[in-house]
Short mmCIF file of C-alpha atoms and ligand atoms in Angstrom, two decimals:
data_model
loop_
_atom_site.label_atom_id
_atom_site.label_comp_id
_atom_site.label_asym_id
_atom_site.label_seq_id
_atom_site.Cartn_x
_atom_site.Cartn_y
_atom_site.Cartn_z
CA UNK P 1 -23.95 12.09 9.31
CA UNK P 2 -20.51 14.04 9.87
CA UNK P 3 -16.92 12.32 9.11
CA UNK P 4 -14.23 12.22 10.90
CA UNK P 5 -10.01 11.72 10.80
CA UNK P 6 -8.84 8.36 11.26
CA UNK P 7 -6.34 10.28 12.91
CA UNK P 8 -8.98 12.52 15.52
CA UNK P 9 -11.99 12.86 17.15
CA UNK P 10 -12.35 16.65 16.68
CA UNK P 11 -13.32 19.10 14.27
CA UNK P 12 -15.88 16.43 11.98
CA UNK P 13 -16.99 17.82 8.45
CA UNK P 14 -20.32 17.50 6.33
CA UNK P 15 -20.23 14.91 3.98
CA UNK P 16 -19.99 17.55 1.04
CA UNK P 17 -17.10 18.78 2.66
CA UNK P 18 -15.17 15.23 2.76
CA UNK P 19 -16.13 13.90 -0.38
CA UNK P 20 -14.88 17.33 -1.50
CA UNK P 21 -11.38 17.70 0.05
CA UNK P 22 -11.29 13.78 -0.24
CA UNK P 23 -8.12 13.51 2.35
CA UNK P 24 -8.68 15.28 5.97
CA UNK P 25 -5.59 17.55 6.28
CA UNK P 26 -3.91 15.66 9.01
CA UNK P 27 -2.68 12.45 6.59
CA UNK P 28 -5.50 10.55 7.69
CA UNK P 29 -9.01 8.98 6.28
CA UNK P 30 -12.40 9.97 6.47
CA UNK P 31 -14.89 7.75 8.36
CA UNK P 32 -18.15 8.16 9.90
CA UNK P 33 -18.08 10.19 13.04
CA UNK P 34 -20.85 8.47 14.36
CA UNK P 35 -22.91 5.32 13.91
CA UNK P 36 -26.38 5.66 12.49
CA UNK P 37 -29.32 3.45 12.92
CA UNK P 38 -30.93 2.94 9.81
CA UNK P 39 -33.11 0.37 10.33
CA UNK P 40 -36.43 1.98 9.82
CA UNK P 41 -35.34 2.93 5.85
CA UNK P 42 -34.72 -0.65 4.43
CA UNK P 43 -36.35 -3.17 7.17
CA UNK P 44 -39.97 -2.43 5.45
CA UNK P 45 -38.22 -3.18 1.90
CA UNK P 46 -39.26 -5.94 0.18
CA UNK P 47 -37.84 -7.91 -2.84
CA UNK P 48 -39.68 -6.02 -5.11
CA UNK P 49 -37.58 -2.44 -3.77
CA UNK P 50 -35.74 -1.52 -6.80
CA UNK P 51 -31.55 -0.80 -6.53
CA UNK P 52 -31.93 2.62 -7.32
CA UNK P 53 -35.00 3.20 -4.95
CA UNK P 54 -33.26 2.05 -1.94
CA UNK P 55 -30.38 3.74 -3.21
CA UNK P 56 -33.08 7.04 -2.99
CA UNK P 57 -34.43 6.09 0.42
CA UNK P 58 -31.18 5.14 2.04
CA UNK P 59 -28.38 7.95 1.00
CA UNK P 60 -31.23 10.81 2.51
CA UNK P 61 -31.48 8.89 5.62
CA UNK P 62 -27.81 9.05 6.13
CA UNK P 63 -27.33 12.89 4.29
CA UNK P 64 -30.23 14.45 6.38
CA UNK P 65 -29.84 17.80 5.77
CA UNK P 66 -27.42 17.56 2.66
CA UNK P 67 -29.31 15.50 0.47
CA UNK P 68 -33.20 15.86 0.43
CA UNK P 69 -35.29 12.95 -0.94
CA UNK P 70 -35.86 14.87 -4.31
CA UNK P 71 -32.65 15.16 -4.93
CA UNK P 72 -31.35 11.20 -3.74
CA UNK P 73 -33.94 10.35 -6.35
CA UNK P 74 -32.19 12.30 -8.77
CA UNK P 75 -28.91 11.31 -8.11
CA UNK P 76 -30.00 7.71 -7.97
CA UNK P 77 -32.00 7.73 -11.36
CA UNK P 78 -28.66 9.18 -12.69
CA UNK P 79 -26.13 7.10 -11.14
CA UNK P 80 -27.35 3.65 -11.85
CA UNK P 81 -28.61 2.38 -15.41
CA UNK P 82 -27.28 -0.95 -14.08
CA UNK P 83 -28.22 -3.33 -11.05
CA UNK P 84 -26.81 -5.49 -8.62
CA UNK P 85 -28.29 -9.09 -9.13
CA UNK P 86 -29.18 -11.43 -5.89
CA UNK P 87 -29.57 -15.22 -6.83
CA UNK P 88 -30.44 -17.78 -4.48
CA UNK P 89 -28.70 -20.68 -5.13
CA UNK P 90 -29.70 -22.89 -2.27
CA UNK P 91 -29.56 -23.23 1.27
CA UNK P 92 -26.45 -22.47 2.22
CA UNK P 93 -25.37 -19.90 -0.54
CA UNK P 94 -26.37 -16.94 -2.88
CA UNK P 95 -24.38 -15.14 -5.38
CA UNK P 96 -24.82 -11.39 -5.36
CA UNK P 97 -23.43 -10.21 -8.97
CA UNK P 98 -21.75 -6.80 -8.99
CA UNK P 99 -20.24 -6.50 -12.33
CA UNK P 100 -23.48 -5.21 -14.62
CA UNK P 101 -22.16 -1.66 -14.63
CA UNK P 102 -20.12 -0.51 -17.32
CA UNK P 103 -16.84 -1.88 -17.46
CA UNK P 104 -17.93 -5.29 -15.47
CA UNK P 105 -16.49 -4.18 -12.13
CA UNK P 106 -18.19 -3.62 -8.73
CA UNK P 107 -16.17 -0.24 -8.68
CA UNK P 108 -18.74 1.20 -10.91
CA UNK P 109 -21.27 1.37 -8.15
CA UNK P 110 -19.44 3.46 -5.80
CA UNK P 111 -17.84 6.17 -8.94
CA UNK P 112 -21.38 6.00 -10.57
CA UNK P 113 -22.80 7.30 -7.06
CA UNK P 114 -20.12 9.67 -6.35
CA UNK P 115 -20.47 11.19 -9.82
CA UNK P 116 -23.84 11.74 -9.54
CA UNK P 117 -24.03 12.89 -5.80
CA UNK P 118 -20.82 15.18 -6.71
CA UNK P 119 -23.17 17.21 -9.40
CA UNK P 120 -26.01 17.46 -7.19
CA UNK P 121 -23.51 18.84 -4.39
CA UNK P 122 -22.31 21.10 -6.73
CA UNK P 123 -25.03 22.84 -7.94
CA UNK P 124 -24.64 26.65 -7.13
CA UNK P 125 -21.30 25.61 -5.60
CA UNK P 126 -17.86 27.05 -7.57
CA UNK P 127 -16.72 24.18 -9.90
CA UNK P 128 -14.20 21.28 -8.94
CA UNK P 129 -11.80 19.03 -10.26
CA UNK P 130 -11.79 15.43 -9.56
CA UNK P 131 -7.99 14.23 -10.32
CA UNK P 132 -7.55 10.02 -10.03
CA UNK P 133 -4.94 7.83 -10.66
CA UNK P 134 -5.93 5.60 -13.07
CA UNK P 135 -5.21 1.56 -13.35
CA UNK P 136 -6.78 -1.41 -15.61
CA UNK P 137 -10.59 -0.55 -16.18
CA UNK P 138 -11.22 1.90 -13.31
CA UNK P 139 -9.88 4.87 -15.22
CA UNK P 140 -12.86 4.36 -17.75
CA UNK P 141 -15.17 3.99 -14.95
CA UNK P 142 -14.13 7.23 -13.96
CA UNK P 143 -14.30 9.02 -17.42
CA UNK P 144 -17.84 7.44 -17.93
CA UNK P 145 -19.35 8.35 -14.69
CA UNK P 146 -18.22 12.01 -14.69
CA UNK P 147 -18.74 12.45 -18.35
CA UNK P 148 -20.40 15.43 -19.03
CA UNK P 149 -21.31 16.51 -15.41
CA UNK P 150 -21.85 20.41 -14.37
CA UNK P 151 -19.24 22.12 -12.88
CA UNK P 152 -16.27 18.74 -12.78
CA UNK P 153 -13.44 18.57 -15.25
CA UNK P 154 -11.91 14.99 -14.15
CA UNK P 155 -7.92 14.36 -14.86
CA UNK P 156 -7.42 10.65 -15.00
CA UNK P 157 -3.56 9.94 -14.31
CA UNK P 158 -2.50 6.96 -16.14
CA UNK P 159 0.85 5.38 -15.56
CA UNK P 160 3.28 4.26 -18.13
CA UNK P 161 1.87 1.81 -20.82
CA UNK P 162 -1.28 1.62 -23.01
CA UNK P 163 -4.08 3.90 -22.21
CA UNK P 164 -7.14 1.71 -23.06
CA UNK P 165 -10.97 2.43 -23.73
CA UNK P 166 -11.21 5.82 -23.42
CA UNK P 167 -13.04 7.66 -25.91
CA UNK P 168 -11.55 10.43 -26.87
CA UNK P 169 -14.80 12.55 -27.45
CA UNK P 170 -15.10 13.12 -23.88
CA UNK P 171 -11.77 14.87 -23.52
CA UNK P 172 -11.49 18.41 -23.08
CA UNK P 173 -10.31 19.84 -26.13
CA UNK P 174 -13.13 17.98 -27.81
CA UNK P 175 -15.20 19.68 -25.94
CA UNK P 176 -15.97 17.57 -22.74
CA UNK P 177 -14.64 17.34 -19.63
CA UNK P 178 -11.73 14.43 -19.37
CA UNK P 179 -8.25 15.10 -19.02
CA UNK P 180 -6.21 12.12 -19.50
CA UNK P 181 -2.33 12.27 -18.29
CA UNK P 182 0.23 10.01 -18.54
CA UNK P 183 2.53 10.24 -15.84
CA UNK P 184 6.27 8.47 -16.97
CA UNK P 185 6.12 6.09 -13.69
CA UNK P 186 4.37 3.30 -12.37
CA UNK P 187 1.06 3.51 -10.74
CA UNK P 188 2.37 3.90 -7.33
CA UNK P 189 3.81 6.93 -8.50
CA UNK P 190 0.03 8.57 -9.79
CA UNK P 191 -1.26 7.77 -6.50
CA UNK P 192 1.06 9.77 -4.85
CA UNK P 193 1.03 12.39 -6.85
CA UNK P 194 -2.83 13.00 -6.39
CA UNK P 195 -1.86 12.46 -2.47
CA UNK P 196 0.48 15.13 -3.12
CA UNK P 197 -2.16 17.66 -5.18
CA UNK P 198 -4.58 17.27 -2.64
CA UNK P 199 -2.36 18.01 -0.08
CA UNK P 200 -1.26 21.38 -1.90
CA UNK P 201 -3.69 23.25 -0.30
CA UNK P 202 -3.51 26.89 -1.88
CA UNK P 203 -3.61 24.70 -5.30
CA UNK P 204 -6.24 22.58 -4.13
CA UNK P 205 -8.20 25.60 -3.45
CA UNK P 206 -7.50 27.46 -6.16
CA UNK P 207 -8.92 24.20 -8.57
CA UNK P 208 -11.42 22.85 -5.97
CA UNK P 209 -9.41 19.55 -6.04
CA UNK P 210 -10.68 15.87 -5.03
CA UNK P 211 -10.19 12.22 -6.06
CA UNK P 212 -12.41 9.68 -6.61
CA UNK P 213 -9.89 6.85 -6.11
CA UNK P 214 -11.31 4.46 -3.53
CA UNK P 215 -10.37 6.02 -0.75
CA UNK P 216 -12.99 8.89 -0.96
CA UNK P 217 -15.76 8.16 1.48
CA UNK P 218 -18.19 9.51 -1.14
CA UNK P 219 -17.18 6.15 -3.33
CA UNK P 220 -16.79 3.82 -0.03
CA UNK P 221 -20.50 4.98 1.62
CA UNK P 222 -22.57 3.83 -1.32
CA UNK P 223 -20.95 0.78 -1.66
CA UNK P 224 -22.76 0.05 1.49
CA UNK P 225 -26.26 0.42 -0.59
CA UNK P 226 -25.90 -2.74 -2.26
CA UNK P 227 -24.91 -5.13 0.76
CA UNK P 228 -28.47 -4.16 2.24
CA UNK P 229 -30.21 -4.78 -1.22
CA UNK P 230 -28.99 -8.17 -0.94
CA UNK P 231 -30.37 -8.56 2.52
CA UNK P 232 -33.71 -7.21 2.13
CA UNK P 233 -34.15 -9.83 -1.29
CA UNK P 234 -32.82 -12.39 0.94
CA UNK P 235 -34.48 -12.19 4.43
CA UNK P 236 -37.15 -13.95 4.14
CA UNK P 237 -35.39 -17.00 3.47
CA UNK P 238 -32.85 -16.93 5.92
CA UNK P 239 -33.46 -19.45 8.38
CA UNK P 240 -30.34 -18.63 10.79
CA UNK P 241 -26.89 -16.48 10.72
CA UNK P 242 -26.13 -14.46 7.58
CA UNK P 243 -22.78 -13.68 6.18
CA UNK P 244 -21.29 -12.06 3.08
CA UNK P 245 -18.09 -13.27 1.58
CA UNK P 246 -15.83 -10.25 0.51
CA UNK P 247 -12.87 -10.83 -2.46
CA UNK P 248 -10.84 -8.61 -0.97
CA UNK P 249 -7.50 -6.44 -1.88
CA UNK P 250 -8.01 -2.88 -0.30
CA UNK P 251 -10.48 -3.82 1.85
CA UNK P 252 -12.86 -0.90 0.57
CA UNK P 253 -15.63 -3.48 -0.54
CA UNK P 254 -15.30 -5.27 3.00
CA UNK P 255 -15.38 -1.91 4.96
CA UNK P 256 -18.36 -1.10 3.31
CA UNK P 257 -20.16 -4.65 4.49
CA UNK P 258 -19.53 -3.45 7.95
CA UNK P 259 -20.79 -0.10 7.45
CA UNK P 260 -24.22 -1.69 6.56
CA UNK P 261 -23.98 -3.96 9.38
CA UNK P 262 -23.09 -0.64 11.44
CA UNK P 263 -26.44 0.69 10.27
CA UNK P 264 -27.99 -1.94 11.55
CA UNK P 265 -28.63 -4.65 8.90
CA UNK P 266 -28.58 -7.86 10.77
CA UNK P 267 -25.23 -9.92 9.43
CA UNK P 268 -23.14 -12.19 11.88
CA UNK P 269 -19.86 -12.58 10.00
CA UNK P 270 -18.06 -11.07 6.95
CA UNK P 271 -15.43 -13.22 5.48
CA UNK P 272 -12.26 -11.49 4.16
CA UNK P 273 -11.34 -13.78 1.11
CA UNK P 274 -7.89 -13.08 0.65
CA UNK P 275 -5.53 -14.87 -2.36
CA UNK P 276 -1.78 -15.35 -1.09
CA UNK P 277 -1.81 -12.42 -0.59
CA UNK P 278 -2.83 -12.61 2.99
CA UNK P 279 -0.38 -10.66 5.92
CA UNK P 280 -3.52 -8.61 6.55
CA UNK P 281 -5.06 -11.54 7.80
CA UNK P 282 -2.66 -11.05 11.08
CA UNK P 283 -4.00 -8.40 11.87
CA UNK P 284 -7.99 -9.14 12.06
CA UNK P 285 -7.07 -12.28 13.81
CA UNK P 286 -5.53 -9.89 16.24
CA UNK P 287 -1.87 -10.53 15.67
CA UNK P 288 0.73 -7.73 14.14
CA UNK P 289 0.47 -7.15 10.24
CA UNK P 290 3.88 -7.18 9.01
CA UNK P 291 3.48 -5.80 5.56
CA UNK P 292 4.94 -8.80 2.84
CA UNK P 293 5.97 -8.20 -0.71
CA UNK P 294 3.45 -8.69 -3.21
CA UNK P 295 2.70 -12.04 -5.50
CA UNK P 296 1.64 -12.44 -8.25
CA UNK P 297 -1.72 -14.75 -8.48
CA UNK P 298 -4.45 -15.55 -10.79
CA UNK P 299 -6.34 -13.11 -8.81
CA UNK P 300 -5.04 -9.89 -9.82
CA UNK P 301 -7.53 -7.60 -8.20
CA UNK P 302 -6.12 -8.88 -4.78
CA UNK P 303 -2.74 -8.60 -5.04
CA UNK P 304 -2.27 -5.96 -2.84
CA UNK P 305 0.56 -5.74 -0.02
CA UNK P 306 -0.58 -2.72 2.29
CA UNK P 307 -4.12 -2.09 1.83
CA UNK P 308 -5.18 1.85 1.15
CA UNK P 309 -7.95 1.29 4.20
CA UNK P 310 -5.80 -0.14 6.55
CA UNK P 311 -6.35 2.89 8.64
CA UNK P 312 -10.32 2.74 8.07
CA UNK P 313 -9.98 -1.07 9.50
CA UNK P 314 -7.80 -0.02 12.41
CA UNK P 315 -10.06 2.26 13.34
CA UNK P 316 -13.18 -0.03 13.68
CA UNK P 317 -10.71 -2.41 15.21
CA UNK P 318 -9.61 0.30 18.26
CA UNK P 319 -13.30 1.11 18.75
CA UNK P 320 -14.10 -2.67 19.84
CA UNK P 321 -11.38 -5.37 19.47
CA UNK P 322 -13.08 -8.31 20.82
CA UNK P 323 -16.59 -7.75 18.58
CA UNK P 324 -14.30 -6.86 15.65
CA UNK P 325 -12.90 -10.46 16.02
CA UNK P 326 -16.38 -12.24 16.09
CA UNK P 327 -17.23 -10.18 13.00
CA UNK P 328 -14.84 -10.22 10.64
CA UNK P 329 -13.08 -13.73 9.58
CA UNK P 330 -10.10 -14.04 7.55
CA UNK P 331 -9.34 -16.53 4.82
CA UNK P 332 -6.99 -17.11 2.32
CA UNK P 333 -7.12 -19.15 -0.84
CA UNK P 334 -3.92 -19.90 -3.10
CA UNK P 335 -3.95 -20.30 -6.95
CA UNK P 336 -4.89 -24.07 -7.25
CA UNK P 337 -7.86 -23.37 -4.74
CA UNK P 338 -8.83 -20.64 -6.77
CA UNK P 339 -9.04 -23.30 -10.21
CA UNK P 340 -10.75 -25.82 -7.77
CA UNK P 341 -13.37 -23.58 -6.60
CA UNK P 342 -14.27 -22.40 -9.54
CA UNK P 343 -14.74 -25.64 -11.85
CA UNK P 344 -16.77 -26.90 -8.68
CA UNK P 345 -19.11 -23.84 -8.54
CA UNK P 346 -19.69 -24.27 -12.40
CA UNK P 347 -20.53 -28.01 -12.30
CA UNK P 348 -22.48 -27.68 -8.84
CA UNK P 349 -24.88 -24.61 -10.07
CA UNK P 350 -24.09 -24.25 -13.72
CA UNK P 351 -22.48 -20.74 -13.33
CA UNK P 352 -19.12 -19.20 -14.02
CA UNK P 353 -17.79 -16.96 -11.76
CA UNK P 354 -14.66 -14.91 -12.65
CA UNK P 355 -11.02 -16.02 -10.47
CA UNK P 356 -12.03 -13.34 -8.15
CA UNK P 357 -15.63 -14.46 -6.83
CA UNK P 358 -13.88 -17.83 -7.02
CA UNK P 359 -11.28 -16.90 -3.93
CA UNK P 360 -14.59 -15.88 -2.07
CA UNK P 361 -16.92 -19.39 -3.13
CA UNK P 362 -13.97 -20.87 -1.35
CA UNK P 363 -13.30 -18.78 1.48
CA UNK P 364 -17.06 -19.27 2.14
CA UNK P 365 -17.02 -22.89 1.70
CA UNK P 366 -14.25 -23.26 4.73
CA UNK P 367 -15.11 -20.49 7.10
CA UNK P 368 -19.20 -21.11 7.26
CA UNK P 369 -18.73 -24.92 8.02
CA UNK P 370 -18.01 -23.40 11.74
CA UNK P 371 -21.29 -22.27 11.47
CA UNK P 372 -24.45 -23.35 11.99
CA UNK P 373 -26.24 -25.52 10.07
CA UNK P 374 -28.76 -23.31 8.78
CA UNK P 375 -26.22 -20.29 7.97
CA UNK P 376 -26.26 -18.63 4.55
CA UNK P 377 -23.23 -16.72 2.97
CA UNK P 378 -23.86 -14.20 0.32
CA UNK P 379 -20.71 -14.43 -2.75
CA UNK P 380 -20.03 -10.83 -3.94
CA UNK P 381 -18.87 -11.79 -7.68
CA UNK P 382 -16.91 -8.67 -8.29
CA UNK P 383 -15.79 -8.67 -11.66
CA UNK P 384 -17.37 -10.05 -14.86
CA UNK P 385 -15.86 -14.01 -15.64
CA UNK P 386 -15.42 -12.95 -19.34
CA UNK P 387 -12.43 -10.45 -18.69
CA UNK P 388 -10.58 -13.45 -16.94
CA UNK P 389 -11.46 -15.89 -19.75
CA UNK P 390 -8.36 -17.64 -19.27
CA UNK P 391 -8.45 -18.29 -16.06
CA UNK P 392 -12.43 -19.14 -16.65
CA UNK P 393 -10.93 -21.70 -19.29
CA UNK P 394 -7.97 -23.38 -17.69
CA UNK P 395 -10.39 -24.17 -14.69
CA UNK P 396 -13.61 -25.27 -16.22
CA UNK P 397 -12.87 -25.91 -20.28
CA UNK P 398 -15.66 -23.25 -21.16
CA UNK P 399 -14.99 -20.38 -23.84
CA UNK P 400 -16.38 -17.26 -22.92
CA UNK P 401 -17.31 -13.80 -25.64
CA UNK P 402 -16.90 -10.43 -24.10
CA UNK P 403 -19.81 -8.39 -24.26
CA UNK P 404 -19.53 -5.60 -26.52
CA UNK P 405 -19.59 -3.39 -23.64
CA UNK P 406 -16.42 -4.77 -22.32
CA UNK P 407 -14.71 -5.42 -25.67
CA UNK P 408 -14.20 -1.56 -26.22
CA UNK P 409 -12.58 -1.38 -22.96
CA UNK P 410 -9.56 -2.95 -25.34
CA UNK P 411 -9.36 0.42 -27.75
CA UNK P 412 -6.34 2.52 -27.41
CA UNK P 413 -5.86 5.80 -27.10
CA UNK P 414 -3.74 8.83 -26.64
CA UNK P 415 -3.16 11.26 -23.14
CA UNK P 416 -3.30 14.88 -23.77
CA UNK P 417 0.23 14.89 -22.01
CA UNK P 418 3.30 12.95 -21.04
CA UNK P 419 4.80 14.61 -18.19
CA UNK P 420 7.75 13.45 -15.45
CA UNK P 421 6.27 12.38 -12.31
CA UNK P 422 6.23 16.07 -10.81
CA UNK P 423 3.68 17.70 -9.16
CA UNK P 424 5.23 21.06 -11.24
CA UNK P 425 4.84 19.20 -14.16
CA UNK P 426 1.41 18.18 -13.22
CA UNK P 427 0.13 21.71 -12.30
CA UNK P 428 1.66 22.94 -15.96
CA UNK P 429 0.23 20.42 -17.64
CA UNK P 430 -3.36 20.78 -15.70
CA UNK P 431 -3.12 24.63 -16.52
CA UNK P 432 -2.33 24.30 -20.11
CA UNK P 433 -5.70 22.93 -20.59
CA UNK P 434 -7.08 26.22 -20.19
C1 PLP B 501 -10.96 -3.93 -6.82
C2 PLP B 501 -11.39 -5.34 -6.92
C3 PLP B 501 -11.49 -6.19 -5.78
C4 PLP B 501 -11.00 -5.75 -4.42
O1 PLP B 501 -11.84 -4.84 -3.80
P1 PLP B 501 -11.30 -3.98 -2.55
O2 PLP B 501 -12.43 -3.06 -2.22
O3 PLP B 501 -10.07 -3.29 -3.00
O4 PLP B 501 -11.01 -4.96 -1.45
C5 PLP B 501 -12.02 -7.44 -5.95
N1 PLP B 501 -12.39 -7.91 -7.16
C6 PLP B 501 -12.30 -7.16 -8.28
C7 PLP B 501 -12.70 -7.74 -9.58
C8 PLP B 501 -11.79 -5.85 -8.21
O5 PLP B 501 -11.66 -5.12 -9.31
#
């Protein structure tokens, strides 16, 4: 499979070469350059078909001639220590649990796979640096995954504030490969710098630079993996249409459902739970998205005003409008909903879900009542209910513990540097590492 521009048909690029340059020089986004049937790798599955085995069997189908089998097995067996879980609650729903990976996000699938596929890309390859910009828990995710991989030194780009749950073992004067930075600016300010290093292409060069913020299709593609391991445990029960039920802020997760459904896994609908935070939803019901200033919500995760895939969605959009609007359905869910949702999930199947997975129970609730009666909506639970104990606590009275996993994600620790939001002062500090 080669990727594409958002921006242009021509001149499409191995999947090595995207993840590796992460943007496409013209300012737009990588996608797939063509559609791929898949079909004959994961319709034999069964529920026995392990996550990293389909992870194996999949990723070569849709690398053929970048990754061999041998080495998908590799990169699989390395990438994932931790599962996605599929439970079947009833008729109507299941709960597909992404937060078992190691900081109790869904965002450790896609980094754990990019990690892993980036090594195997780069062996005999000159060696590159994956620079991020680092918020909440994802900056550990980062550090973990790339820990101690051949050939990648990773600079994490923190903004102003605590830098938490990094060990500092794993940074490069003690020997490993992690650069933390601390940039004196706000998050949005990181983000454009590593738009802005990328984009320095006689730097980028020089260092071999990437990202492995969401936007890299080497993070986005594998997310895809798990939205047909929930189909092939749940096919044989499913009586009539199937849809998944995406908590949704960037839109990464959901673009990755329809990338799976673009292989060919059978799904009729994915639902794009949304908090207040909902302009976007204009736009897939085929209406103008006028951007809105953010709010503030007990969904944090979705709180996003201008979504970093908007480009990837406009682009599925221009290919077929009128399918697009059968296939994706917006909904959004405010605070109280949220509370609601998640209390009544607890008492109805004894299980807590985090704010989050709550916005999509909802979402699910309303939008597959226009379906029919024998419909079945998959939950993605994206984040693990014990980091939003509060929230899990004001709704439903219950206390939850961290797992000591997730507990150390709370220790503090120092960047290597605190620089002015420059890229000058970035490429100084990056060099003085040396
Ligand atoms: C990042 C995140 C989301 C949103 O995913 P997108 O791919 O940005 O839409 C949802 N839930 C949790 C817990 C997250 O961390």
């Amino acid at each position: 499979m080669q990727f594409r521009s958002t921006k242009s048909h021509e001149n499409p690029v191995s999947f090595k070469e995207a993840v590796l340059r992460c943007l496409p020089p013209d300012g737009g986004l990588y996608v797939p350059a063509s559609v791929l049937d898949m079909r004959q790798y994961f319709l034999y599955m069964d529920a026995e078909t392990s996550y990293p085995e389909l992870a194996a069997t999949v990723a070569p189908g849709l690398l053929q001639g970048e990754l061999n089998p041998f080495s998908a097995s590799r990169v699989a067996e390395s990438a994932f220590d931790f599962e996605p879980e599929l439970r079947r609650l009833d008729e109507r729903f299941s709960l597909l649990t992404l937060y078992n990976g190691p900081t109790g996000i869904f965002k450790d699938f896609g980094i754990a796979f990019l990690a892993a596929v980036m090594e195997e890309l780069l062996k005999n390859h000159r060696p590159a640096m994956i620079i991020s910009a680092a918020r909440g828990d994802t900056g550990v995710s980062i550090a973990n995954a790339f820990r101690n991989r051949q050939n990648i030194m990773s600079v994490l780009l923190y903004p102003s504030g605590a830098i938490q749950g990094l060990d500092p073992a794993a940074s490069v004067p003690k020997g490993g490969n992690i650069i933390p930075i601390q940039i004196e600016g706000s998050f949005d300010e990181c983000q454009r710098l590593v738009t802005e290093i990328i984009q320095d292409r006689p730097y980028a060069e020089r260092y071999g630079i990437t990202s492995a913020n969401a936007i890299n299709v080497g993070r986005l593609l594998p997310q895809s993996f798990y939205f047909l391991y929930a189909f092939v445990k749940i096919k044989k029960y499913l009586k009539g249409d199937l849809l998944f039920s995406v908590p949704s802020g960037n839109f990464g997760n959901l673009i990755a459902g329809l990338y799976a459904w673009k292989f060919g896994m059978p799904v009729n609908g994915v639902i794009a739970a949304m908090n207040a935070n909902n302009a976007f939803g204009d736009f897939i019901k085929g209406r103008k998205f006028i951007p809105q200033p953010v709010k503030v919500t007990n969904s944090p995760a979705l709180d996003v005003g201008y979504p970093s895939n908007y480009e990837r969605m406009v682009s599925f959009y221009d290919e077929a409008p009128s399918v697009m609007r059968n296939m994706v359905f917006p909904a959004a869910v405010d605070n109280d909903e949220t509370l609601k949702a998640l209390e009544r999930f607890w008492k109805r199947y004894g299980i807590i879900l985090d704010p989050h997975a709550a916005v999509a129970y909802a979402a699910a609730e309303r939008v597959s009542s226009a379906f029919d009666p024998g419909s079945h909506v998959v939950i993605i639970a994206t984040g693990h209910p014990a980091k939003k104990a509060a929230t899990v606590m004001q709704a439903t009275g219950q206390t939850l513990d961290l797992p000591q996993r997730l507990s150390m994600l709370r220790e503090k620790s120092d960047p290597l540097a605190v620089i002015k939001p420059s890229l000058d002062a970035l490429e100084t500090a990056i060099a003085s590492c040396f």
